[in-house]
Short mmCIF file of N, CA and C in Angstrom, two decimals:
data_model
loop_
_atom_site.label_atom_id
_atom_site.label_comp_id
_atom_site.label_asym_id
_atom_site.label_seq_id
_atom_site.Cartn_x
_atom_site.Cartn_y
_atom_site.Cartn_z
N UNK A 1 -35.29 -1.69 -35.66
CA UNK A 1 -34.38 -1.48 -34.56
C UNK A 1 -33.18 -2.40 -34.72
N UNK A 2 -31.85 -1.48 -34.90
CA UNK A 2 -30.91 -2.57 -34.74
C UNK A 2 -30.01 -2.99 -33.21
N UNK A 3 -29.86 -4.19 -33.40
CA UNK A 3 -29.33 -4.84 -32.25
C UNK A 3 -27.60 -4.41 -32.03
N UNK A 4 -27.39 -3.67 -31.06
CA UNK A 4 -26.01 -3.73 -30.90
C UNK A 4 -25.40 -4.51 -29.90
N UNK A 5 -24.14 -5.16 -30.49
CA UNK A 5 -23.47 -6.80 -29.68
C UNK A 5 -22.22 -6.47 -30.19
N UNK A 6 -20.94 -6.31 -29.06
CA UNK A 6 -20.29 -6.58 -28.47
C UNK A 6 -19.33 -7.43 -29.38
N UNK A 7 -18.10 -7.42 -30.48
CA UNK A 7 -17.21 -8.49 -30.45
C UNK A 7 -16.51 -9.42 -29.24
N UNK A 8 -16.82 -10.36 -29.24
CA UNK A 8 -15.86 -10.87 -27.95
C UNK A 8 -14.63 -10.63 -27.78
N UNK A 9 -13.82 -11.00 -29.01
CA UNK A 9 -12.19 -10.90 -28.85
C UNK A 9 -12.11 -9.08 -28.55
N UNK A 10 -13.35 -8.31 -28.89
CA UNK A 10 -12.80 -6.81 -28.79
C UNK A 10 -12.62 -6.49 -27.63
N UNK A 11 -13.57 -7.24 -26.49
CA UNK A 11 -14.60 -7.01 -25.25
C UNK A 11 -13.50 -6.84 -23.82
N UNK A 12 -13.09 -8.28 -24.46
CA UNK A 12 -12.08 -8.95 -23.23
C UNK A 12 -10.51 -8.31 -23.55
N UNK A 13 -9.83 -8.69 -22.52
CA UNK A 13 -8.21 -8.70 -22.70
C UNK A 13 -7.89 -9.05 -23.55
N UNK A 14 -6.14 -9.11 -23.75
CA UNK A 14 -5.19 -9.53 -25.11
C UNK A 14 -5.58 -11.22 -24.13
N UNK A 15 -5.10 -11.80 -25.03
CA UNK A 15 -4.84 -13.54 -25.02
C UNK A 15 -3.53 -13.78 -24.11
N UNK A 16 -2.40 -12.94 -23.88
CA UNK A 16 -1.70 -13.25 -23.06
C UNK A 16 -1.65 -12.55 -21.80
N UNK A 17 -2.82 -12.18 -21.37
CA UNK A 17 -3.07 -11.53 -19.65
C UNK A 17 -4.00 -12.44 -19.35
N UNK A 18 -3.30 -13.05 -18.45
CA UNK A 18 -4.31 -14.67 -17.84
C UNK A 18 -5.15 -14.38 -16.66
N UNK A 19 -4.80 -13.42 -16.00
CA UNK A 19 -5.61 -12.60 -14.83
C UNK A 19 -4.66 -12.70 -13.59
N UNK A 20 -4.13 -12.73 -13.68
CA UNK A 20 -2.81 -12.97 -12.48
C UNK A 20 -1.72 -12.01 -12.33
N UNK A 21 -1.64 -11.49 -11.30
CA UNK A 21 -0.45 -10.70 -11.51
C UNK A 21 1.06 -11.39 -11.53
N UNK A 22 1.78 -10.48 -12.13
CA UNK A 22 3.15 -10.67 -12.92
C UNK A 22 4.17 -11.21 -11.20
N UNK A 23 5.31 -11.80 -11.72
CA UNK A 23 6.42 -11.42 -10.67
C UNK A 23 6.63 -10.46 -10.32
N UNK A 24 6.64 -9.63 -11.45
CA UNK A 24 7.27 -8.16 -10.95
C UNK A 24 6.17 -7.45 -10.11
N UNK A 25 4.98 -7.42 -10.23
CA UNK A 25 3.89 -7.09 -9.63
C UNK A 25 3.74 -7.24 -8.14
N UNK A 26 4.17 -8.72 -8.26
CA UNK A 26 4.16 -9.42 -6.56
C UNK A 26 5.20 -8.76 -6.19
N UNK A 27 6.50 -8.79 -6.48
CA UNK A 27 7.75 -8.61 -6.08
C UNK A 27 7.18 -7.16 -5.35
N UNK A 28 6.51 -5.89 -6.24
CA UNK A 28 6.22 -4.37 -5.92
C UNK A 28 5.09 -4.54 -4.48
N UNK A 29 4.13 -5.69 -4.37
CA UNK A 29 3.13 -5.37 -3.15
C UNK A 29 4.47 -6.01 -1.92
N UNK A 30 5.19 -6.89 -2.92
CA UNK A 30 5.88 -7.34 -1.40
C UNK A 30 6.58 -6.54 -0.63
N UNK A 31 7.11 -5.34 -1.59
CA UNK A 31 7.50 -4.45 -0.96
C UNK A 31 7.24 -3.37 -0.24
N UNK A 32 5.61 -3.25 -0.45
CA UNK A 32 4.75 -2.18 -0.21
C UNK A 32 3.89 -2.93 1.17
N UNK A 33 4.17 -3.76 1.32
CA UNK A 33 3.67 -4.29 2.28
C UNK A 33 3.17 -3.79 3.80
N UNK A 34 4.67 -3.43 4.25
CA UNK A 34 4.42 -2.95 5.66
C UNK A 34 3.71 -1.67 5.15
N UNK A 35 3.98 -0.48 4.81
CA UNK A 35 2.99 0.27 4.38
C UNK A 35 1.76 0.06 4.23
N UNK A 36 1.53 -0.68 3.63
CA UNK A 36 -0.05 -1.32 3.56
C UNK A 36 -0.85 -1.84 4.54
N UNK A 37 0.12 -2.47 5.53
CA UNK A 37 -0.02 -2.45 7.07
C UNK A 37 -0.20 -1.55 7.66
N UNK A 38 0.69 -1.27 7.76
CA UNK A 38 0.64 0.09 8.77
C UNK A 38 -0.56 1.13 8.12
N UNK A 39 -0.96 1.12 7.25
CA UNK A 39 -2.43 2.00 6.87
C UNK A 39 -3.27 1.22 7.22
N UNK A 40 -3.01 -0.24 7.51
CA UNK A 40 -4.44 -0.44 7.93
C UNK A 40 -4.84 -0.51 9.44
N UNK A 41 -3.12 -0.41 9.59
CA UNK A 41 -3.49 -0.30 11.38
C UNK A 41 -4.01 1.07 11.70
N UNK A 42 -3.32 2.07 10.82
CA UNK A 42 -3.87 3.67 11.37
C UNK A 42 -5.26 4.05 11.00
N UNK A 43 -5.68 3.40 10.09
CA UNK A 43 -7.56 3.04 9.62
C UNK A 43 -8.24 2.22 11.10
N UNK A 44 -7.68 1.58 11.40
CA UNK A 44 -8.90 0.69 12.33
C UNK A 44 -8.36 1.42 13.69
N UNK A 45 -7.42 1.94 13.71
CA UNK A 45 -7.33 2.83 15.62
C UNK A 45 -8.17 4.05 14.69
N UNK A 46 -8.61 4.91 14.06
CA UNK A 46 -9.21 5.95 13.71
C UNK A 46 -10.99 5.20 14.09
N UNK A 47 -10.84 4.20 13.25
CA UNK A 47 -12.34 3.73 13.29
C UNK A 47 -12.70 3.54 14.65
N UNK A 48 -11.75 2.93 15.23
CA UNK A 48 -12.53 2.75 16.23
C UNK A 48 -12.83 3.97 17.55
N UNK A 49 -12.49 5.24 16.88
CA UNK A 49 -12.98 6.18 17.83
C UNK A 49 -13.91 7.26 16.79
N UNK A 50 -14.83 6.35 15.81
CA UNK A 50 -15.85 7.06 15.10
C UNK A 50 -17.10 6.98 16.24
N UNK A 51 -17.68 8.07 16.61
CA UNK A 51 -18.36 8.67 17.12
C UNK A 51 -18.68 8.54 18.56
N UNK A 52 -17.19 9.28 18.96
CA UNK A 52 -17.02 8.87 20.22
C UNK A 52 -15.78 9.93 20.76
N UNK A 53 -15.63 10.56 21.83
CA UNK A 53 -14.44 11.22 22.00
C UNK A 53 -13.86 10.70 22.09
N UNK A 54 -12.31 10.45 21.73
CA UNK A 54 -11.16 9.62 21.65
C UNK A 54 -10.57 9.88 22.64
N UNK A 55 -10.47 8.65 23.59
CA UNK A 55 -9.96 8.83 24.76
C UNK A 55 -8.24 9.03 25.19
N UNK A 56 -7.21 8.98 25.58
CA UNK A 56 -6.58 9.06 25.56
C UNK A 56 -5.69 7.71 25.45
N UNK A 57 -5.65 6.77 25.54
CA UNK A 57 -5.52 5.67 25.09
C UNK A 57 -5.19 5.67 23.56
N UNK A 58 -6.94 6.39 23.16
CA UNK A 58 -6.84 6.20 21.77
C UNK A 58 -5.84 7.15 20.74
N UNK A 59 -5.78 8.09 21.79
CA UNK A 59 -5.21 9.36 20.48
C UNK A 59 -3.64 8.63 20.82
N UNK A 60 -3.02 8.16 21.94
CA UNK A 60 -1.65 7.05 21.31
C UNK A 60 -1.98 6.22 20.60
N UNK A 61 -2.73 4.83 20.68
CA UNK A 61 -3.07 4.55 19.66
C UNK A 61 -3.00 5.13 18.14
N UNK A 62 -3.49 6.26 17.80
CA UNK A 62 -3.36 6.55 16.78
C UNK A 62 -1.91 7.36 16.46
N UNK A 63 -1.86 7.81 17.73
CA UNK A 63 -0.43 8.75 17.49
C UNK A 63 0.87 7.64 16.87
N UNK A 64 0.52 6.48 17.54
CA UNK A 64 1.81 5.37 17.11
C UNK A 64 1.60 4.93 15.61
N UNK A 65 0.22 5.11 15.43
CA UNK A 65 -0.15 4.19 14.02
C UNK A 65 0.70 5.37 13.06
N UNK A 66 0.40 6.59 13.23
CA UNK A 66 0.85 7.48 12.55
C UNK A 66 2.24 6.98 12.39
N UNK A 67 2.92 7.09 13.31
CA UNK A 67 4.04 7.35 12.93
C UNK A 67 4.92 5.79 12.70
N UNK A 68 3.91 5.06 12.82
CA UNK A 68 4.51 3.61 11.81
C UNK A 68 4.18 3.62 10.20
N UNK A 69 3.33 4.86 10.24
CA UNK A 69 2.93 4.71 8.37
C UNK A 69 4.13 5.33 8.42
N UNK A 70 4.49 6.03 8.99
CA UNK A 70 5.72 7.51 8.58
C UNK A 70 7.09 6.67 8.32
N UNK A 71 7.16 6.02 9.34
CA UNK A 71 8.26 4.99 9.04
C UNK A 71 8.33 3.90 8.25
N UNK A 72 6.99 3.30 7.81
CA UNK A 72 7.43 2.46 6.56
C UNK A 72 7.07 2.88 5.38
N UNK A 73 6.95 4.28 5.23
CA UNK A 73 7.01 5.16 4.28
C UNK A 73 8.20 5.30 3.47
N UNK A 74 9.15 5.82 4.65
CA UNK A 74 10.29 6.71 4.72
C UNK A 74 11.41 4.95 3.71
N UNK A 75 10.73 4.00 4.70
CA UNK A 75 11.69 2.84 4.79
C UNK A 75 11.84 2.40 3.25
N UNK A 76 10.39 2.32 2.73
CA UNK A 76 9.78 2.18 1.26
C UNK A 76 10.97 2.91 0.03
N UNK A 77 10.85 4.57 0.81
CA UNK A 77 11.45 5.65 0.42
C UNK A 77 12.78 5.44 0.05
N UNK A 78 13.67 4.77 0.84
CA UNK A 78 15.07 4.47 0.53
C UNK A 78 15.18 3.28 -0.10
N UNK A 79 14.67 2.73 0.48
CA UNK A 79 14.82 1.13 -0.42
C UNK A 79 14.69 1.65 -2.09
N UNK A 80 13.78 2.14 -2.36
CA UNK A 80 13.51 2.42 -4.03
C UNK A 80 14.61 3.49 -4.46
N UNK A 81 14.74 4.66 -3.41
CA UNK A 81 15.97 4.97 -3.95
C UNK A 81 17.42 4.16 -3.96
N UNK A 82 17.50 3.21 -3.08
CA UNK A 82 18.85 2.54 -2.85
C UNK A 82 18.94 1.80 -4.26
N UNK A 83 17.42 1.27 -4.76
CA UNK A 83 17.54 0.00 -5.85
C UNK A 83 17.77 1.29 -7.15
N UNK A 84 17.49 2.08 -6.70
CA UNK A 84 17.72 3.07 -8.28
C UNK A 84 18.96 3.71 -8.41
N UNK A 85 19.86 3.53 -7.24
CA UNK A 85 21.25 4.27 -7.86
C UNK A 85 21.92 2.84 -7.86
N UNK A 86 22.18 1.67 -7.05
CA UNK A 86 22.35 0.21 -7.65
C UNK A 86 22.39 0.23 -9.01
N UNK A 87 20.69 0.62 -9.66
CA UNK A 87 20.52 -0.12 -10.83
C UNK A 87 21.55 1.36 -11.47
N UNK A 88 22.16 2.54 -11.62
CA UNK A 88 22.32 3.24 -12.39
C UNK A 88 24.05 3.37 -12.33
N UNK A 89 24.43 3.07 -10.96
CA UNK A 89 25.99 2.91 -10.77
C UNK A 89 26.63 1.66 -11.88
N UNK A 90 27.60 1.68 -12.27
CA UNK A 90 28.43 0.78 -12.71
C UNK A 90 29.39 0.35 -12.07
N UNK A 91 29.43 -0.70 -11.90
CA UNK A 91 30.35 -1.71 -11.15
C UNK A 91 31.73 -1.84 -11.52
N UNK A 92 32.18 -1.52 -12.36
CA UNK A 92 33.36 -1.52 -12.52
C UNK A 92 34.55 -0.71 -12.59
N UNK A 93 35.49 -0.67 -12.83
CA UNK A 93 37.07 0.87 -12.78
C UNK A 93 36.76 1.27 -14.36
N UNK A 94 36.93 2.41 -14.08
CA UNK A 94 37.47 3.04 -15.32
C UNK A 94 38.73 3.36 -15.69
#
């Protein structure tokens, strides 16, 4: 019976991914942020009317959560387009 084992250097990552995310990485959740919020607010007003009729309270509750994902969606939405015609315009006269 032969033994099969694993190279280490094959196993793991390259030598220069230290386990951390990049600037640019952070820079992308920082931006994704409220989004990420706002899903977690529209997750926990949902949860909390799991198995239960949702009273009216709750369905605003959720009706608002909705429409704060919608808006830092939308907000997300321009910002990335704003940074992509920035980055593609040229600044100067022709």
């Amino acid at each position: 019976m032969k033994t099969i084992a694993a190279l280490q250097a094959a196993v793991t990552a390259a030598a220069l991914f230290d386990g951390e995310p990049s600037d640019a990485e952070l820079d992308a959740i920082d931006r994704e942020l409220p989004v990420i919020l706002a899903d977690v607010e529209l997750l926990d007003a949902q949860i909390m009317t799991i198995g239960r009729t949702p009273t009216e309270l709750d369905e605003r509750r959720i009706r608002r959560a909705r429409r704060r994902v919608l808006a830092a969606r939308r907000d997300l939405a321009n910002l990335t387009i704003a940074a992509a015609t920035d980055a593609t315009v040229s600044g100067g006269a022709a």
